[in-house]
Amino acid sequence: MAKSKPHSKPTMHDVAAAAGVSQATVSLVLNSAGGSRFSDETRRKVKDAVAQLGYRTNAHAKMLRDGLAGMVGFIGDSVATSPFAGAIIEGAQERAWEDGLLLVTMNTGGDKELEAASLDAMLSYNVAGVVYGSMYHRLLEVPKALAGVPSVVLNSQDRDGHLPSVAPNEVSGGFSATRHLIDAGHARIGMINIELLESGLPAAVGRYEGYTAALAEAGLDADPALVRFGRGGEDDGYKYAMELMTAPEKPTAIFCANDRTAWGAYQAVADLRLSIPHDVSIVGFDNQAIVAPHLRPGLTTFELPFVAMGRRAVELILQGAEPDGRVELMECPLVERKSVTHPKEMP
C-alpha cells in the first residue's frame, strides 16, 4: 500500500492563489513594503488568506536574503519587571510584529556585565536594531557597541547626544498638571517634587519648570513656601503634605510630581481629618496602575505614554534610526478622576 504524502506547508504561491493576487503582491504586503500602492482591501485579502492557510514566513531564508535575523533587540534595566513601565515593551513588541519582526527582550537589572553580554548576543544575530530602554527618564551613558547598529534610547536620553531618543515631555506635563488646577479655580497651588540638583532627573526638572511656567502664564506668583523637594516616595508625600496643610496659609491644591508622592499626601490629608478634593485638590503624575485608580477618591493624574513611546522607538529603527541625536518628546495625557474640584469659599 502506497504511503500517503506528508501534509506540506502552505507556500506563498498558495497564499497568492487564495487571495487572488500575485505572489509579488503577497511578498510586498507581508514585508510592509510598497508604501500605499495597495488598497486596504488587497491587504485584508492577503492577511485573511495567511490566517486561513496558516502560512508562516521562512525566517531563516529571510535572514540569508536580507542579512537580518528578523528581530529587534530590546535591552532595559528594570523595564520588563516594572509593574507599570512594562507597557513600553508592549508598544515596542506590537510595532515590531506589524512588520513581521520579533522583539527579543533582555532585562539586565542595571548589571553592566549582563548588559554587555546581552548586547553582544543580540548583535551576533544581526538584529535589525536595538531599543535601549530605562525604567525612568534620565540621561544615560549608552554602550559604544550600539554605534554599529540602528539604535534608539527609550524613556531616557543619550547623555552624549548621539543616538536618537524617545521620552516623555516632562515640561509640558508639569505645565498641563498645574494648568488643570488653575482652570479648576485654584490660585494657591503647592508642589511636592523630587530634589532637582541632587537627582538631575529630567522628570523632576521638567515638571517643576512646567509648574512655574503655568503659574506665570496665569499671573500667579510661584511661592517658595508652597514647594517641597524630597526623594519622590510615599514617606515624603506624607511628610510634606502634612507641612503644607498645617501651615498658616495652606494651599488649596497640591501637584505631586509622581503618584507615589500623591499616595503619601492622601494619607496626610486623611490623618488631618480633611477631605480630598473638598479641602484640597491633588494631581499626580505617571498614572501608576497599582496606585492611581485605587486611591479614594481616584487620583487625577497624567499618564506616561509608555505604549506610544515603545511603538515610536521601533518605528525609528525601521526607518534607519540615524545617529542624529534627535530627542522626540511625547505628550502625557490627562487621566481625570475625582481628586480635583473648585476650591471651597474662604470666609
Coordinates of C-alpha atoms in Angstrom, one line a residue:
M1 CA 0.0 0.0 0.0
A2 CA 1.4 3.4 -1.0
K3 CA 2.4 5.7 1.8
S4 CA 0.4 8.9 1.9
K5 CA 2.4 12.1 1.3
P6 CA 3.1 14.1 4.4
H7 CA 1.0 17.3 4.6
S8 CA 3.0 20.1 3.0
K9 CA 3.2 23.5 4.5
P10 CA 1.4 26.3 2.6
T11 CA 3.6 28.4 0.4
M12 CA 3.5 32.0 -0.7
H13 CA 2.1 30.8 -4.0
D14 CA -0.8 29.2 -2.1
V15 CA -1.5 32.5 -0.3
A16 CA -1.5 34.4 -3.6
A17 CA -3.9 31.9 -5.2
A18 CA -6.3 32.1 -2.2
A19 CA -6.2 35.9 -2.1
G20 CA -6.5 36.3 -5.9
V21 CA -3.3 38.4 -6.2
S22 CA 0.2 37.9 -7.4
Q23 CA 3.0 36.3 -5.4
A24 CA 4.9 39.6 -5.6
T25 CA 1.9 41.4 -4.0
V26 CA 1.9 38.8 -1.2
S27 CA 5.6 39.3 -0.5
L28 CA 5.3 43.1 -0.5
V29 CA 2.3 43.1 1.8
L30 CA 3.8 40.7 4.3
N31 CA 7.0 42.7 4.4
S32 CA 5.1 46.0 4.7
A33 CA 6.7 47.3 1.5
G34 CA 5.2 49.1 -1.4
G35 CA 4.0 52.2 0.5
S36 CA 0.4 52.9 -0.2
R37 CA 0.3 51.2 -3.6
F38 CA -2.1 48.5 -2.2
S39 CA -5.6 49.1 -1.1
D40 CA -6.8 48.2 2.3
E41 CA -9.0 45.6 0.6
T42 CA -5.9 43.9 -1.0
R43 CA -4.1 43.9 2.3
R44 CA -7.1 42.4 4.0
K45 CA -7.4 39.6 1.4
V46 CA -3.7 38.7 1.8
K47 CA -3.9 38.7 5.6
D48 CA -7.1 36.6 5.6
A49 CA -5.5 34.1 3.3
V50 CA -2.5 33.9 5.5
A51 CA -4.6 33.3 8.5
Q52 CA -6.8 30.7 6.8
L53 CA -3.9 28.7 5.4
G54 CA -1.7 29.0 8.5
Y55 CA 1.1 30.4 6.4
R56 CA 4.4 31.2 8.1
T57 CA 7.3 33.2 6.6
N58 CA 10.6 31.4 6.3
A59 CA 12.6 33.4 8.8
H60 CA 15.9 31.6 8.0
A61 CA 15.6 32.3 4.3
K62 CA 14.8 35.9 5.1
M63 CA 17.9 36.2 7.2
L64 CA 20.1 34.8 4.4
R65 CA 18.5 37.1 1.8
D66 CA 18.4 40.3 3.8
G67 CA 21.3 39.8 6.2
L68 CA 19.0 40.4 9.1
A69 CA 17.6 38.0 11.7
G70 CA 14.0 39.3 11.6
M71 CA 14.4 40.6 15.2
V72 CA 14.6 43.8 17.1
G73 CA 16.6 43.8 20.3
F74 CA 15.3 45.4 23.5
I75 CA 17.7 45.9 26.4
G76 CA 16.3 47.5 29.6
D77 CA 17.5 48.0 33.2
S78 CA 14.2 47.1 35.0
V79 CA 11.6 47.8 32.4
A80 CA 10.4 44.2 32.0
T81 CA 9.9 43.8 35.7
S82 CA 8.4 47.2 36.5
P83 CA 4.7 47.0 37.3
F84 CA 3.9 50.0 35.1
A85 CA 6.7 50.5 32.6
G86 CA 6.3 47.1 31.1
A87 CA 3.8 48.8 28.7
I88 CA 6.9 50.1 26.9
I89 CA 7.6 46.5 25.8
E90 CA 4.0 46.0 24.8
G91 CA 4.2 49.0 22.5
A92 CA 7.6 48.0 21.0
Q93 CA 6.5 44.4 20.5
E94 CA 3.3 45.4 18.9
R95 CA 5.0 47.7 16.4
A96 CA 7.8 45.2 15.6
W97 CA 5.2 42.5 15.0
E98 CA 3.3 44.7 12.5
D99 CA 6.4 44.4 10.3
G100 CA 6.8 40.7 10.8
L101 CA 9.7 41.2 13.3
L102 CA 10.2 39.6 16.7
L103 CA 11.2 41.7 19.8
V104 CA 13.9 40.0 21.8
T105 CA 14.0 41.4 25.3
M106 CA 16.7 41.3 27.9
N107 CA 16.2 42.8 31.4
T108 CA 19.6 43.5 33.0
G109 CA 18.6 44.9 36.4
G110 CA 21.4 47.5 35.8
D111 CA 24.1 44.9 35.7
K112 CA 26.6 46.2 33.2
E113 CA 28.3 42.9 32.6
L114 CA 25.0 41.2 31.8
E115 CA 24.1 44.2 29.6
A116 CA 27.3 43.9 27.6
A117 CA 26.9 40.1 27.2
S118 CA 23.2 40.6 26.1
L119 CA 24.2 43.2 23.6
D120 CA 26.9 41.0 22.1
A121 CA 24.5 38.2 21.7
M122 CA 21.9 40.4 20.0
L123 CA 24.5 41.8 17.6
S124 CA 25.8 38.3 16.8
Y125 CA 22.3 37.5 15.5
N126 CA 22.5 40.6 13.3
V127 CA 19.3 42.2 14.7
A128 CA 17.6 45.0 12.7
G129 CA 18.2 47.4 15.6
V130 CA 18.3 47.8 19.3
V131 CA 16.0 49.7 21.7
Y132 CA 17.9 50.8 24.8
G133 CA 15.3 51.4 27.4
S134 CA 15.2 52.7 31.0
M135 CA 12.5 52.4 33.7
Y136 CA 12.6 56.1 34.4
H137 CA 13.6 59.3 32.5
R138 CA 17.3 60.1 32.9
L139 CA 20.5 60.9 31.0
L140 CA 22.2 57.6 30.1
E141 CA 25.7 56.5 29.3
V142 CA 25.0 54.5 26.1
P143 CA 27.1 51.4 25.3
K144 CA 29.6 52.2 22.4
A145 CA 28.6 48.9 20.7
L146 CA 25.3 50.5 19.8
A147 CA 27.0 52.8 17.3
G148 CA 27.3 49.8 14.9
V149 CA 23.5 49.2 14.6
P150 CA 20.4 51.3 14.3
S151 CA 19.6 52.2 17.9
V152 CA 17.1 54.3 19.9
V153 CA 17.2 55.3 23.6
L154 CA 13.8 54.9 25.1
N155 CA 12.3 56.7 28.1
S156 CA 15.6 58.4 28.6
Q157 CA 18.2 60.4 26.6
D158 CA 21.7 59.8 25.3
R159 CA 23.9 61.8 27.6
D160 CA 26.4 62.3 24.7
G161 CA 23.7 63.4 22.3
H162 CA 24.5 60.9 19.5
L163 CA 21.6 58.4 19.4
P164 CA 18.0 59.4 18.8
S165 CA 15.8 59.3 22.0
V166 CA 12.1 59.0 22.7
A167 CA 11.0 60.3 26.1
P168 CA 8.0 61.9 27.8
N169 CA 7.5 65.7 27.5
E170 CA 8.1 66.5 31.2
V171 CA 7.8 70.3 30.9
S172 CA 4.5 70.1 29.0
G173 CA 3.3 67.5 31.5
G174 CA 4.1 69.7 34.5
F175 CA 2.5 72.7 32.8
S176 CA -0.7 70.8 32.0
A177 CA -1.0 69.4 35.5
T178 CA -0.7 72.9 37.0
R179 CA -3.0 74.4 34.4
H180 CA -5.6 71.8 35.2
L181 CA -5.7 73.0 38.8
I182 CA -5.7 76.7 37.7
D183 CA -8.6 76.0 35.4
A184 CA -10.5 74.5 38.4
G185 CA -10.1 77.8 40.2
H186 CA -7.0 77.3 42.3
A187 CA -4.5 80.1 42.9
R188 CA -2.5 78.7 45.9
I189 CA -1.0 75.6 44.4
G190 CA 1.6 73.6 46.2
M191 CA 4.1 71.2 44.6
I192 CA 5.9 68.2 46.1
N193 CA 8.7 67.2 43.8
I194 CA 12.0 65.2 43.7
E195 CA 15.1 67.1 44.6
L196 CA 16.3 68.9 41.5
L197 CA 20.0 69.5 41.9
E198 CA 20.8 66.2 43.6
S199 CA 18.8 64.0 41.2
G200 CA 19.3 66.0 37.9
L201 CA 16.4 63.9 36.6
P202 CA 14.7 65.4 33.5
A203 CA 11.3 64.4 35.1
A204 CA 11.9 66.4 38.2
V205 CA 13.5 69.4 36.5
G206 CA 10.9 69.4 33.6
R207 CA 7.8 69.1 35.8
Y208 CA 9.0 71.9 38.1
E209 CA 9.7 74.1 35.0
G210 CA 6.2 73.4 33.7
Y211 CA 4.7 74.2 37.2
T212 CA 6.3 77.6 37.4
A213 CA 5.6 78.4 33.7
A214 CA 1.8 77.6 34.2
L215 CA 1.7 79.9 37.3
A216 CA 3.5 82.7 35.4
E217 CA 1.2 82.4 32.4
A218 CA -1.8 82.8 34.8
G219 CA -0.3 85.8 36.5
L220 CA 0.3 83.9 39.7
D221 CA 3.5 84.1 41.9
A222 CA 5.5 80.9 42.4
D223 CA 5.6 81.0 46.2
P224 CA 8.7 79.0 47.5
A225 CA 6.7 78.4 50.8
L226 CA 4.4 76.1 48.8
V227 CA 7.1 73.9 47.3
R228 CA 8.8 70.9 48.8
F229 CA 11.6 68.7 47.5
G230 CA 12.3 65.1 48.5
R231 CA 13.1 61.7 47.2
G232 CA 9.8 61.0 45.4
G233 CA 8.4 58.4 47.7
E234 CA 5.3 57.9 49.8
D235 CA 7.0 59.0 53.0
D236 CA 8.0 62.3 51.6
G237 CA 4.5 62.8 50.2
Y238 CA 3.1 62.3 53.7
K239 CA 5.7 64.5 55.4
Y240 CA 5.5 67.4 53.1
A241 CA 1.7 67.3 52.6
M242 CA 1.4 67.4 56.4
E243 CA 3.7 70.5 56.5
L244 CA 1.8 72.3 53.7
M245 CA -1.7 71.5 55.1
T246 CA -0.8 72.7 58.6
A247 CA 0.8 76.0 57.5
P248 CA -0.9 79.3 58.3
E249 CA -1.6 79.9 54.6
K250 CA -2.1 76.4 53.3
P251 CA -2.6 75.6 49.6
T252 CA -6.0 74.7 48.1
A253 CA -4.3 72.3 45.7
I254 CA -1.1 70.2 45.5
F255 CA 0.6 69.0 42.4
C256 CA 2.5 65.8 43.3
A257 CA 5.3 65.1 40.8
N258 CA 4.5 61.4 40.9
D259 CA 1.7 59.1 42.1
R260 CA 3.7 57.6 45.0
T261 CA 4.1 61.1 46.5
A262 CA 0.4 61.6 46.0
W263 CA -0.4 58.4 47.8
G264 CA 1.5 59.7 50.8
A265 CA -0.2 63.1 50.6
Y266 CA -3.6 61.3 50.7
Q267 CA -2.6 59.7 54.0
A268 CA -1.6 63.0 55.5
V269 CA -4.9 64.6 54.5
A270 CA -6.8 61.7 56.0
D271 CA -4.8 62.0 59.3
L272 CA -5.6 65.7 59.4
R273 CA -9.3 64.8 59.1
L274 CA -9.5 66.8 55.9
S275 CA -11.2 65.8 52.6
I276 CA -10.0 65.3 49.1
P277 CA -11.0 67.2 47.0
H278 CA -13.2 69.5 49.1
D279 CA -10.4 70.7 51.4
V280 CA -7.5 70.2 49.0
S281 CA -7.3 69.1 45.4
I282 CA -4.5 66.8 44.4
V283 CA -3.0 66.0 41.0
G284 CA -0.4 63.2 40.5
F285 CA 1.8 62.1 37.6
D286 CA 2.6 58.7 36.0
N287 CA -0.8 57.0 36.3
Q288 CA 0.7 54.1 38.1
A289 CA -1.9 51.3 37.7
I290 CA -1.2 49.9 41.2
V291 CA -1.8 53.3 42.8
A292 CA -3.8 55.9 41.0
P293 CA -7.1 54.1 40.3
H294 CA -7.2 52.6 43.7
L295 CA -6.9 55.7 45.9
R296 CA -10.2 57.1 47.3
P297 CA -11.2 59.3 45.6
G298 CA -9.4 58.1 42.4
L299 CA -6.4 60.2 41.6
T300 CA -6.4 62.6 38.7
T301 CA -3.0 62.2 37.1
F302 CA -1.1 62.4 33.9
E303 CA -0.1 59.2 32.1
L304 CA 3.3 58.4 30.9
P305 CA 2.8 57.4 27.2
F306 CA 4.7 54.1 27.5
V307 CA 2.9 52.2 24.7
A308 CA 3.2 55.1 22.3
M309 CA 6.9 55.6 23.2
G310 CA 7.6 51.9 22.7
R311 CA 5.9 51.9 19.3
R312 CA 7.8 55.1 18.2
A313 CA 11.2 53.7 19.2
V314 CA 10.7 50.7 16.9
E315 CA 9.3 52.9 14.2
L316 CA 12.5 54.9 14.2
I317 CA 14.6 51.7 14.0
L318 CA 12.5 50.6 11.0
Q319 CA 13.3 54.0 9.4
G320 CA 17.0 53.5 10.0
A321 CA 17.4 55.4 13.3
E322 CA 20.2 57.7 12.1
P323 CA 22.5 58.8 14.9
D324 CA 21.5 62.4 14.7
G325 CA 20.9 63.0 18.5
R326 CA 17.2 63.9 17.9
V327 CA 15.0 63.9 21.1
E328 CA 11.4 63.2 20.4
L329 CA 9.2 64.2 23.3
M330 CA 5.7 62.6 23.6
E331 CA 2.8 64.2 25.4
C332 CA 1.4 62.8 28.6
P333 CA -2.4 62.6 28.5
L334 CA -4.6 63.6 31.4
V335 CA -6.4 60.9 33.2
E336 CA -9.2 62.6 35.1
R337 CA -10.7 61.0 38.2
K338 CA -12.2 62.6 41.3
S339 CA -9.4 64.3 43.2
V340 CA -9.9 67.8 41.8
T341 CA -12.7 70.3 42.3
H342 CA -13.1 74.0 42.8
P343 CA -11.6 75.5 46.0
K344 CA -14.2 76.0 48.7
E345 CA -15.1 79.5 49.5
M346 CA -12.9 81.1 52.2
P347 CA -14.5 83.2 54.9

